[in-house]
Amino acid sequence: MPEQDRVVRTSNFQEVPYGFTSELALLEAGRCLQCKKPGCVDGCPVNIDIPAFVEMVAQEKFDAAVKKIKEANLFPSICGRVCPQESQCEAHCILGKKDEPVAIGRLERFVADWERKTDMVKIPEIKINAGKRIAVVGSGPAGLTVAADMRQLGYEVTIYEALHEPGGVLIYGIPEFRLPKSVVKFEIDLLKKMGVRVELNHIIGNILTIDELLEHFDAVFIGVGAGAPWFLGLEGESLGNVFSANEYLTRMNLMKAYRFPEYDTPKPKGNKVAVIGGGNVAMDCARTAIRTGATEVTIIYRRSRQELPARAEEVHHAGDEGIKFRLLTSPIRFLGTDNKMVKGMECIKMQLGEPDASGRRRPVPIEGSNFVQECDMAIVAIGNGPNPIIFQSTPDMKLDTRGYIQVTPDTMETTKEFVYAGGDIVTGSATVILAMGAGRIAAKAMHAKLSKAPLKKRNNI
Ligand code: FAD
Ligand code: SF4
């Protein structure tokens, strides 16, 4: 796929890959063998009928192709850009055994972009008013999917979002150069045109509790994600210019710090930046830092390249943009200047031992291999957990042993009747498509249950 020049792009936030042209899309779709038992479909968490949509692309029936995808996935312009296809659908493509697999994600993005750019997106048909109301807490991919599905079924839907913009990680986390905000905003605007209400700056658990929502709504979906950052717990972690990835990316993306002073959030400044972690979040932080003036950005990751959890494309793009990788390395303390700003990290080298519970080989420190990694900014990107605010205000809703909301997997209903949950708040940090898939299951189950439930007497909220 054609993409922005690697030197030029390190000084802007525009999207890196340009997307397929029609000619490239036709050529790529023409490679598909139309397998009788297509492994790609099993590899897709929402089982898109991949051979069917790819064949439609090959026949230049782009409109039909995008409709086919949307039967299973409402937001192909988003998933085509951010799904880890190399470990999902494309990992199972038969062509990948000897050559490159069919670029399923890029084709998905192509048809969705084509539909948007040619003004072919129609407001979906809304069924007759069901006389029932749904509250959706959180506007990430899980919440947006529930809202879209339930609205189409004729329910009145209100989304409550804690932040001042809807979209969840798609807006505050994933940077513009990977997922343009305009793509996400287009989908949210469509939901609004369908009649979905969006209430921003509403922290549920604080402004209203789940029980209070149940007084006004027939069912509630909780899709609040897992946005509370984990820290390393190391000496010096509270020094100045040590950020959590969440804070750093929220400032940069949602609050547009990179456009300071046009926007009034100051830009975190660092010349030598160390990013700790190896997932998409770490790559996003590193690639943001390089675009905002850092002269040297280093990813510090405790396992080897093979275990990096980030999407292959992000690792490749980060490398192309000059980001260094210090693999098999772990920080053991942060070092500060006299005025309490970070000036480096003492690190230790690691080697891989036996596999741990995750199936990946456990990193083991190599005694005496300590060294100092200089940095004037450090970003901790080692993962996130659940924010407890909803649980604390809903004590009768059970959590699982890991501290996430417990649900019945085939309905996503929690232990509290008429309250459903899905996405990262159930699985822990996962992927956009899994959050969307969970939203779909919840909407289907909610509809099945509410269709049989009597109309509630209630006040307007
Ligand atoms: P979220 O997207 O987290 O949305 C939850 C929403 O709920 C947020 O808007 C939050 O503000 C709101 N909220 C929280 N608490 C409350 C409350 N009490 N009241 C009201 N609203 C509340 N996945 C991929 O598949 N591919 C990628 O490339 C990828 N890159 C990522 C990069 C970053 C930087 C991050 C952080 C994650 C990435 N992920 C990626 C993971 C993916 O984004 C998440 O798995 C997905 O967004 C989870 O969706 P969700 O709907 O469960 O929650
Ligand atoms: Fe086409 Fe590959 Fe799927 Fe076979 S596995 S149907 S070649 S995309």
PDB file of N, CA, C and O in Angstrom, residues 13-17 75 77-78 81-82 109 113 116 139 144 163-190 192 245-246 248-259 263 284-285 288 291 432:
ATOM      1  N   PHE A  13       1.338  14.774  11.447  1.00  0.00           N
ATOM      2  CA  PHE A  13       0.448  13.783  12.070  1.00  0.00           C
ATOM      3  C   PHE A  13      -0.512  13.164  11.054  1.00  0.00           C
ATOM      4  O   PHE A  13      -1.491  12.526  11.428  1.00  0.00           O
ATOM      5  N   GLN A  14      -0.205  13.389   9.750  1.00  0.00           N
ATOM      6  CA  GLN A  14      -1.141  12.836   8.758  1.00  0.00           C
ATOM      7  C   GLN A  14      -1.001  11.318   8.666  1.00  0.00           C
ATOM      8  O   GLN A  14       0.070  10.772   8.944  1.00  0.00           O
ATOM      9  N   GLU A  15      -2.079  10.688   8.208  1.00  0.00           N
ATOM     10  CA  GLU A  15      -2.074   9.225   8.171  1.00  0.00           C
ATOM     11  C   GLU A  15      -0.911   8.708   7.331  1.00  0.00           C
ATOM     12  O   GLU A  15      -0.607   9.260   6.265  1.00  0.00           O
ATOM     13  N   VAL A  16      -0.292   7.637   7.795  1.00  0.00           N
ATOM     14  CA  VAL A  16       0.900   7.116   7.100  1.00  0.00           C
ATOM     15  C   VAL A  16       0.520   6.344   5.820  1.00  0.00           C
ATOM     16  O   VAL A  16       0.926   6.731   4.735  1.00  0.00           O
ATOM     17  N   PRO A  17      -0.287   5.271   5.904  1.00  0.00           N
ATOM     18  CA  PRO A  17      -0.629   4.577   4.649  1.00  0.00           C
ATOM     19  C   PRO A  17      -1.744   5.323   3.915  1.00  0.00           C
ATOM     20  O   PRO A  17      -2.712   5.762   4.541  1.00  0.00           O
ATOM     21  N   PHE A  75     -18.029  -1.182  11.525  1.00  0.00           N
ATOM     22  CA  PHE A  75     -17.057  -0.100  11.345  1.00  0.00           C
ATOM     23  C   PHE A  75     -15.800  -0.559  10.595  1.00  0.00           C
ATOM     24  O   PHE A  75     -14.687  -0.519  11.138  1.00  0.00           O
ATOM     25  N   SER A  77     -14.081   0.845   8.303  1.00  0.00           N
ATOM     26  CA  SER A  77     -13.039   1.857   8.060  1.00  0.00           C
ATOM     27  C   SER A  77     -12.108   1.933   9.269  1.00  0.00           C
ATOM     28  O   SER A  77     -10.944   2.308   9.148  1.00  0.00           O
ATOM     29  N   ILE A  78     -12.619   1.571  10.450  1.00  0.00           N
ATOM     30  CA  ILE A  78     -11.776   1.569  11.653  1.00  0.00           C
ATOM     31  C   ILE A  78     -10.995   0.255  11.736  1.00  0.00           C
ATOM     32  O   ILE A  78      -9.766   0.252  11.849  1.00  0.00           O
ATOM     33  N   ARG A  81      -8.087  -0.422   9.518  1.00  0.00           N
ATOM     34  CA  ARG A  81      -6.864   0.310   9.874  1.00  0.00           C
ATOM     35  C   ARG A  81      -6.162  -0.244  11.112  1.00  0.00           C
ATOM     36  O   ARG A  81      -4.958  -0.161  11.195  1.00  0.00           O
ATOM     37  N   VAL A  82      -6.931  -0.739  12.075  1.00  0.00           N
ATOM     38  CA  VAL A  82      -6.272  -1.053  13.360  1.00  0.00           C
ATOM     39  C   VAL A  82      -6.306  -2.529  13.788  1.00  0.00           C
ATOM     40  O   VAL A  82      -5.635  -2.872  14.756  1.00  0.00           O
ATOM     41  N   ARG A 109     -10.530  -1.699   4.488  1.00  0.00           N
ATOM     42  CA  ARG A 109     -10.386  -0.243   4.586  1.00  0.00           C
ATOM     43  C   ARG A 109     -10.744   0.415   3.240  1.00  0.00           C
ATOM     44  O   ARG A 109     -11.433   1.431   3.205  1.00  0.00           O
ATOM     45  N   ASP A 113     -13.625   3.206   2.891  1.00  0.00           N
ATOM     46  CA  ASP A 113     -13.238   4.574   2.510  1.00  0.00           C
ATOM     47  C   ASP A 113     -13.935   4.978   1.210  1.00  0.00           C
ATOM     48  O   ASP A 113     -14.373   6.111   1.050  1.00  0.00           O
ATOM     49  N   ARG A 116     -17.421   6.028   1.977  1.00  0.00           N
ATOM     50  CA  ARG A 116     -17.508   7.344   2.622  1.00  0.00           C
ATOM     51  C   ARG A 116     -17.198   8.461   1.627  1.00  0.00           C
ATOM     52  O   ARG A 116     -17.914   9.445   1.525  1.00  0.00           O
ATOM     53  N   SER A 139     -18.180   5.367  25.268  1.00  0.00           N
ATOM     54  CA  SER A 139     -18.402   5.482  23.814  1.00  0.00           C
ATOM     55  C   SER A 139     -17.240   4.931  23.008  1.00  0.00           C
ATOM     56  O   SER A 139     -16.925   5.426  21.930  1.00  0.00           O
ATOM     57  N   LEU A 144     -20.270   1.940  21.076  1.00  0.00           N
ATOM     58  CA  LEU A 144     -20.787   2.425  19.783  1.00  0.00           C
ATOM     59  C   LEU A 144     -21.540   1.309  19.056  1.00  0.00           C
ATOM     60  O   LEU A 144     -22.561   1.546  18.408  1.00  0.00           O
ATOM     61  N   LEU A 163     -15.571  11.603  28.953  1.00  0.00           N
ATOM     62  CA  LEU A 163     -14.694  12.636  28.368  1.00  0.00           C
ATOM     63  C   LEU A 163     -15.514  13.653  27.567  1.00  0.00           C
ATOM     64  O   LEU A 163     -16.711  13.485  27.372  1.00  0.00           O
ATOM     65  N   HIS A 164     -14.823  14.679  27.077  1.00  0.00           N
ATOM     66  CA  HIS A 164     -15.556  15.706  26.335  1.00  0.00           C
ATOM     67  C   HIS A 164     -15.676  15.398  24.843  1.00  0.00           C
ATOM     68  O   HIS A 164     -16.206  16.192  24.075  1.00  0.00           O
ATOM     69  N   GLU A 165     -15.158  14.233  24.430  1.00  0.00           N
ATOM     70  CA  GLU A 165     -15.379  13.793  23.040  1.00  0.00           C
ATOM     71  C   GLU A 165     -15.687  12.310  23.048  1.00  0.00           C
ATOM     72  O   GLU A 165     -15.071  11.554  23.811  1.00  0.00           O
ATOM     73  N   PRO A 166     -16.608  11.857  22.184  1.00  0.00           N
ATOM     74  CA  PRO A 166     -16.902  10.427  22.153  1.00  0.00           C
ATOM     75  C   PRO A 166     -15.894   9.655  21.288  1.00  0.00           C
ATOM     76  O   PRO A 166     -15.251  10.247  20.427  1.00  0.00           O
ATOM     77  N   GLY A 167     -15.800   8.346  21.507  1.00  0.00           N
ATOM     78  CA  GLY A 167     -14.939   7.512  20.659  1.00  0.00           C
ATOM     79  C   GLY A 167     -14.020   6.594  21.449  1.00  0.00           C
ATOM     80  O   GLY A 167     -13.426   5.681  20.892  1.00  0.00           O
ATOM     81  N   GLY A 168     -13.852   6.848  22.750  1.00  0.00           N
ATOM     82  CA  GLY A 168     -12.982   5.994  23.565  1.00  0.00           C
ATOM     83  C   GLY A 168     -11.546   6.042  23.066  1.00  0.00           C
ATOM     84  O   GLY A 168     -11.072   7.075  22.587  1.00  0.00           O
ATOM     85  N   VAL A 169     -10.889   4.897  23.129  1.00  0.00           N
ATOM     86  CA  VAL A 169      -9.472   4.829  22.724  1.00  0.00           C
ATOM     87  C   VAL A 169      -9.295   5.270  21.265  1.00  0.00           C
ATOM     88  O   VAL A 169      -8.251   5.800  20.888  1.00  0.00           O
ATOM     89  N   LEU A 170     -10.327   5.068  20.460  1.00  0.00           N
ATOM     90  CA  LEU A 170     -10.220   5.433  19.035  1.00  0.00           C
ATOM     91  C   LEU A 170      -9.943   6.924  18.885  1.00  0.00           C
ATOM     92  O   LEU A 170      -9.360   7.363  17.894  1.00  0.00           O
ATOM     93  N   ILE A 171     -10.377   7.711  19.888  1.00  0.00           N
ATOM     94  CA  ILE A 171     -10.185   9.158  19.822  1.00  0.00           C
ATOM     95  C   ILE A 171      -9.056   9.613  20.746  1.00  0.00           C
ATOM     96  O   ILE A 171      -8.190  10.374  20.345  1.00  0.00           O
ATOM     97  N   TYR A 172      -9.042   9.117  21.999  1.00  0.00           N
ATOM     98  CA  TYR A 172      -8.038   9.672  22.918  1.00  0.00           C
ATOM     99  C   TYR A 172      -6.722   8.906  22.903  1.00  0.00           C
ATOM    100  O   TYR A 172      -5.711   9.407  23.379  1.00  0.00           O
ATOM    101  N   GLY A 173      -6.736   7.671  22.358  1.00  0.00           N
ATOM    102  CA  GLY A 173      -5.521   6.856  22.432  1.00  0.00           C
ATOM    103  C   GLY A 173      -4.794   6.722  21.106  1.00  0.00           C
ATOM    104  O   GLY A 173      -3.646   7.123  20.972  1.00  0.00           O
ATOM    105  N   ILE A 174      -5.477   6.156  20.115  1.00  0.00           N
ATOM    106  CA  ILE A 174      -4.809   5.861  18.836  1.00  0.00           C
ATOM    107  C   ILE A 174      -4.572   7.174  18.075  1.00  0.00           C
ATOM    108  O   ILE A 174      -5.511   7.920  17.829  1.00  0.00           O
ATOM    109  N   PRO A 175      -3.325   7.464  17.724  1.00  0.00           N
ATOM    110  CA  PRO A 175      -3.044   8.778  17.111  1.00  0.00           C
ATOM    111  C   PRO A 175      -3.572   8.929  15.680  1.00  0.00           C
ATOM    112  O   PRO A 175      -3.803   7.951  14.970  1.00  0.00           O
ATOM    113  N   GLU A 176      -3.730  10.170  15.325  1.00  0.00           N
ATOM    114  CA  GLU A 176      -4.215  10.600  14.003  1.00  0.00           C
ATOM    115  C   GLU A 176      -3.464   9.906  12.851  1.00  0.00           C
ATOM    116  O   GLU A 176      -4.049   9.533  11.849  1.00  0.00           O
ATOM    117  N   PHE A 177      -2.138   9.701  13.019  1.00  0.00           N
ATOM    118  CA  PHE A 177      -1.368   9.156  11.893  1.00  0.00           C
ATOM    119  C   PHE A 177      -1.676   7.674  11.652  1.00  0.00           C
ATOM    120  O   PHE A 177      -1.258   7.102  10.663  1.00  0.00           O
ATOM    121  N   ARG A 178      -2.428   7.061  12.589  1.00  0.00           N
ATOM    122  CA  ARG A 178      -2.855   5.665  12.388  1.00  0.00           C
ATOM    123  C   ARG A 178      -4.337   5.575  12.102  1.00  0.00           C
ATOM    124  O   ARG A 178      -4.797   4.724  11.356  1.00  0.00           O
ATOM    125  N   LEU A 179      -5.108   6.426  12.761  1.00  0.00           N
ATOM    126  CA  LEU A 179      -6.569   6.391  12.600  1.00  0.00           C
ATOM    127  C   LEU A 179      -7.052   7.840  12.642  1.00  0.00           C
ATOM    128  O   LEU A 179      -7.194   8.418  13.723  1.00  0.00           O
ATOM    129  N   PRO A 180      -7.280   8.437  11.455  1.00  0.00           N
ATOM    130  CA  PRO A 180      -7.693   9.844  11.460  1.00  0.00           C
ATOM    131  C   PRO A 180      -8.982  10.040  12.260  1.00  0.00           C
ATOM    132  O   PRO A 180      -9.913   9.246  12.170  1.00  0.00           O
ATOM    133  N   LYS A 181      -8.994  11.121  13.042  1.00  0.00           N
ATOM    134  CA  LYS A 181     -10.175  11.410  13.874  1.00  0.00           C
ATOM    135  C   LYS A 181     -11.414  11.568  12.989  1.00  0.00           C
ATOM    136  O   LYS A 181     -12.528  11.255  13.403  1.00  0.00           O
ATOM    137  N   SER A 182     -11.226  12.074  11.762  1.00  0.00           N
ATOM    138  CA  SER A 182     -12.375  12.318  10.886  1.00  0.00           C
ATOM    139  C   SER A 182     -13.103  10.999  10.576  1.00  0.00           C
ATOM    140  O   SER A 182     -14.321  10.982  10.414  1.00  0.00           O
ATOM    141  N   VAL A 183     -12.349   9.893  10.512  1.00  0.00           N
ATOM    142  CA  VAL A 183     -12.968   8.587  10.215  1.00  0.00           C
ATOM    143  C   VAL A 183     -13.882   8.183  11.380  1.00  0.00           C
ATOM    144  O   VAL A 183     -15.014   7.737  11.183  1.00  0.00           O
ATOM    145  N   VAL A 184     -13.386   8.375  12.610  1.00  0.00           N
ATOM    146  CA  VAL A 184     -14.182   7.995  13.791  1.00  0.00           C
ATOM    147  C   VAL A 184     -15.370   8.951  13.927  1.00  0.00           C
ATOM    148  O   VAL A 184     -16.505   8.526  14.184  1.00  0.00           O
ATOM    149  N   LYS A 185     -15.105  10.246  13.715  1.00  0.00           N
ATOM    150  CA  LYS A 185     -16.188  11.235  13.870  1.00  0.00           C
ATOM    151  C   LYS A 185     -17.313  10.979  12.867  1.00  0.00           C
ATOM    152  O   LYS A 185     -18.483  11.164  13.170  1.00  0.00           O
ATOM    153  N   PHE A 186     -16.938  10.533  11.682  1.00  0.00           N
ATOM    154  CA  PHE A 186     -17.949  10.245  10.667  1.00  0.00           C
ATOM    155  C   PHE A 186     -18.922   9.179  11.193  1.00  0.00           C
ATOM    156  O   PHE A 186     -20.142   9.308  11.061  1.00  0.00           O
ATOM    157  N   GLU A 187     -18.370   8.137  11.808  1.00  0.00           N
ATOM    158  CA  GLU A 187     -19.222   7.047  12.316  1.00  0.00           C
ATOM    159  C   GLU A 187     -20.100   7.549  13.468  1.00  0.00           C
ATOM    160  O   GLU A 187     -21.268   7.172  13.575  1.00  0.00           O
ATOM    161  N   ILE A 188     -19.536   8.403  14.318  1.00  0.00           N
ATOM    162  CA  ILE A 188     -20.321   8.898  15.469  1.00  0.00           C
ATOM    163  C   ILE A 188     -21.411   9.857  14.972  1.00  0.00           C
ATOM    164  O   ILE A 188     -22.541   9.819  15.455  1.00  0.00           O
ATOM    165  N   ASP A 189     -21.081  10.671  13.985  1.00  0.00           N
ATOM    166  CA  ASP A 189     -22.100  11.574  13.420  1.00  0.00           C
ATOM    167  C   ASP A 189     -23.255  10.771  12.822  1.00  0.00           C
ATOM    168  O   ASP A 189     -24.411  11.164  12.909  1.00  0.00           O
ATOM    169  N   LEU A 190     -22.902   9.651  12.199  1.00  0.00           N
ATOM    170  CA  LEU A 190     -23.948   8.804  11.607  1.00  0.00           C
ATOM    171  C   LEU A 190     -24.883   8.280  12.707  1.00  0.00           C
ATOM    172  O   LEU A 190     -26.108   8.275  12.544  1.00  0.00           O
ATOM    173  N   LYS A 192     -25.498   9.747  15.472  1.00  0.00           N
ATOM    174  CA  LYS A 192     -26.343  10.874  15.914  1.00  0.00           C
ATOM    175  C   LYS A 192     -27.475  11.100  14.910  1.00  0.00           C
ATOM    176  O   LYS A 192     -28.617  11.347  15.296  1.00  0.00           O
ATOM    177  N   ALA A 245       1.445   6.296  29.624  1.00  0.00           N
ATOM    178  CA  ALA A 245       1.091   6.390  28.202  1.00  0.00           C
ATOM    179  C   ALA A 245      -0.276   7.047  28.046  1.00  0.00           C
ATOM    180  O   ALA A 245      -0.499   7.840  27.132  1.00  0.00           O
ATOM    181  N   ASN A 246      -1.195   6.733  28.966  1.00  0.00           N
ATOM    182  CA  ASN A 246      -2.547   7.299  28.875  1.00  0.00           C
ATOM    183  C   ASN A 246      -2.528   8.810  28.938  1.00  0.00           C
ATOM    184  O   ASN A 246      -3.174   9.484  28.141  1.00  0.00           O
ATOM    185  N   TYR A 248       0.015  10.804  28.422  1.00  0.00           N
ATOM    186  CA  TYR A 248       0.751  11.355  27.285  1.00  0.00           C
ATOM    187  C   TYR A 248      -0.118  11.372  26.017  1.00  0.00           C
ATOM    188  O   TYR A 248      -0.261  12.398  25.350  1.00  0.00           O
ATOM    189  N   LEU A 249      -0.747  10.227  25.727  1.00  0.00           N
ATOM    190  CA  LEU A 249      -1.537  10.155  24.488  1.00  0.00           C
ATOM    191  C   LEU A 249      -2.808  10.995  24.583  1.00  0.00           C
ATOM    192  O   LEU A 249      -3.237  11.597  23.604  1.00  0.00           O
ATOM    193  N   THR A 250      -3.420  11.046  25.777  1.00  0.00           N
ATOM    194  CA  THR A 250      -4.632  11.857  25.921  1.00  0.00           C
ATOM    195  C   THR A 250      -4.304  13.330  25.687  1.00  0.00           C
ATOM    196  O   THR A 250      -5.021  14.044  24.991  1.00  0.00           O
ATOM    197  N   ARG A 251      -3.191  13.768  26.278  1.00  0.00           N
ATOM    198  CA  ARG A 251      -2.796  15.166  26.055  1.00  0.00           C
ATOM    199  C   ARG A 251      -2.554  15.440  24.569  1.00  0.00           C
ATOM    200  O   ARG A 251      -2.973  16.452  24.031  1.00  0.00           O
ATOM    201  N   MET A 252      -1.862  14.504  23.940  1.00  0.00           N
ATOM    202  CA  MET A 252      -1.483  14.727  22.541  1.00  0.00           C
ATOM    203  C   MET A 252      -2.688  14.603  21.597  1.00  0.00           C
ATOM    204  O   MET A 252      -2.885  15.433  20.720  1.00  0.00           O
ATOM    205  N   ASN A 253      -3.481  13.542  21.796  1.00  0.00           N
ATOM    206  CA  ASN A 253      -4.551  13.268  20.832  1.00  0.00           C
ATOM    207  C   ASN A 253      -5.808  14.064  21.104  1.00  0.00           C
ATOM    208  O   ASN A 253      -6.277  14.824  20.271  1.00  0.00           O
ATOM    209  N   LEU A 254      -6.359  13.843  22.318  1.00  0.00           N
ATOM    210  CA  LEU A 254      -7.654  14.448  22.624  1.00  0.00           C
ATOM    211  C   LEU A 254      -7.509  15.948  22.826  1.00  0.00           C
ATOM    212  O   LEU A 254      -8.337  16.740  22.395  1.00  0.00           O
ATOM    213  N   MET A 255      -6.416  16.325  23.511  1.00  0.00           N
ATOM    214  CA  MET A 255      -6.277  17.736  23.877  1.00  0.00           C
ATOM    215  C   MET A 255      -5.336  18.483  22.939  1.00  0.00           C
ATOM    216  O   MET A 255      -5.032  19.652  23.154  1.00  0.00           O
ATOM    217  N   LYS A 256      -4.881  17.781  21.909  1.00  0.00           N
ATOM    218  CA  LYS A 256      -4.109  18.379  20.811  1.00  0.00           C
ATOM    219  C   LYS A 256      -2.885  19.169  21.285  1.00  0.00           C
ATOM    220  O   LYS A 256      -2.591  20.245  20.753  1.00  0.00           O
ATOM    221  N   ALA A 257      -2.169  18.630  22.292  1.00  0.00           N
ATOM    222  CA  ALA A 257      -0.997  19.350  22.809  1.00  0.00           C
ATOM    223  C   ALA A 257       0.038  19.579  21.710  1.00  0.00           C
ATOM    224  O   ALA A 257       0.794  20.541  21.767  1.00  0.00           O
ATOM    225  N   TYR A 258       0.045  18.686  20.702  1.00  0.00           N
ATOM    226  CA  TYR A 258       1.064  18.856  19.664  1.00  0.00           C
ATOM    227  C   TYR A 258       0.807  20.112  18.826  1.00  0.00           C
ATOM    228  O   TYR A 258       1.666  20.523  18.064  1.00  0.00           O
ATOM    229  N   ARG A 259      -0.387  20.701  19.001  1.00  0.00           N
ATOM    230  CA  ARG A 259      -0.672  21.963  18.289  1.00  0.00           C
ATOM    231  C   ARG A 259      -0.659  23.162  19.231  1.00  0.00           C
ATOM    232  O   ARG A 259      -1.219  24.210  18.915  1.00  0.00           O
ATOM    233  N   TYR A 263      -3.863  25.108  20.636  1.00  0.00           N
ATOM    234  CA  TYR A 263      -4.687  24.480  21.672  1.00  0.00           C
ATOM    235  C   TYR A 263      -3.967  24.717  23.001  1.00  0.00           C
ATOM    236  O   TYR A 263      -2.729  24.740  23.026  1.00  0.00           O
ATOM    237  N   ASP A 284       2.661   3.755  19.663  1.00  0.00           N
ATOM    238  CA  ASP A 284       1.971   5.033  19.446  1.00  0.00           C
ATOM    239  C   ASP A 284       2.677   6.166  20.187  1.00  0.00           C
ATOM    240  O   ASP A 284       2.816   7.272  19.656  1.00  0.00           O
ATOM    241  N   CYS A 285       3.119   5.888  21.416  1.00  0.00           N
ATOM    242  CA  CYS A 285       3.824   6.926  22.200  1.00  0.00           C
ATOM    243  C   CYS A 285       5.134   7.286  21.507  1.00  0.00           C
ATOM    244  O   CYS A 285       5.468   8.465  21.345  1.00  0.00           O
ATOM    245  N   THR A 288       4.612   9.197  18.357  1.00  0.00           N
ATOM    246  CA  THR A 288       4.132  10.555  18.647  1.00  0.00           C
ATOM    247  C   THR A 288       5.313  11.423  19.083  1.00  0.00           C
ATOM    248  O   THR A 288       5.459  12.569  18.652  1.00  0.00           O
ATOM    249  N   ARG A 291       7.436  12.621  16.321  1.00  0.00           N
ATOM    250  CA  ARG A 291       6.757  13.651  15.514  1.00  0.00           C
ATOM    251  C   ARG A 291       6.696  15.004  16.232  1.00  0.00           C
ATOM    252  O   ARG A 291       6.291  15.989  15.639  1.00  0.00           O
ATOM    253  N   VAL A 432      -9.943  -3.742  19.342  1.00  0.00           N
ATOM    254  CA  VAL A 432     -11.135  -3.022  18.894  1.00  0.00           C
ATOM    255  C   VAL A 432     -12.197  -4.015  18.409  1.00  0.00           C
ATOM    256  O   VAL A 432     -13.370  -3.926  18.788  1.00  0.00           O
TER     257      VAL A 432
END
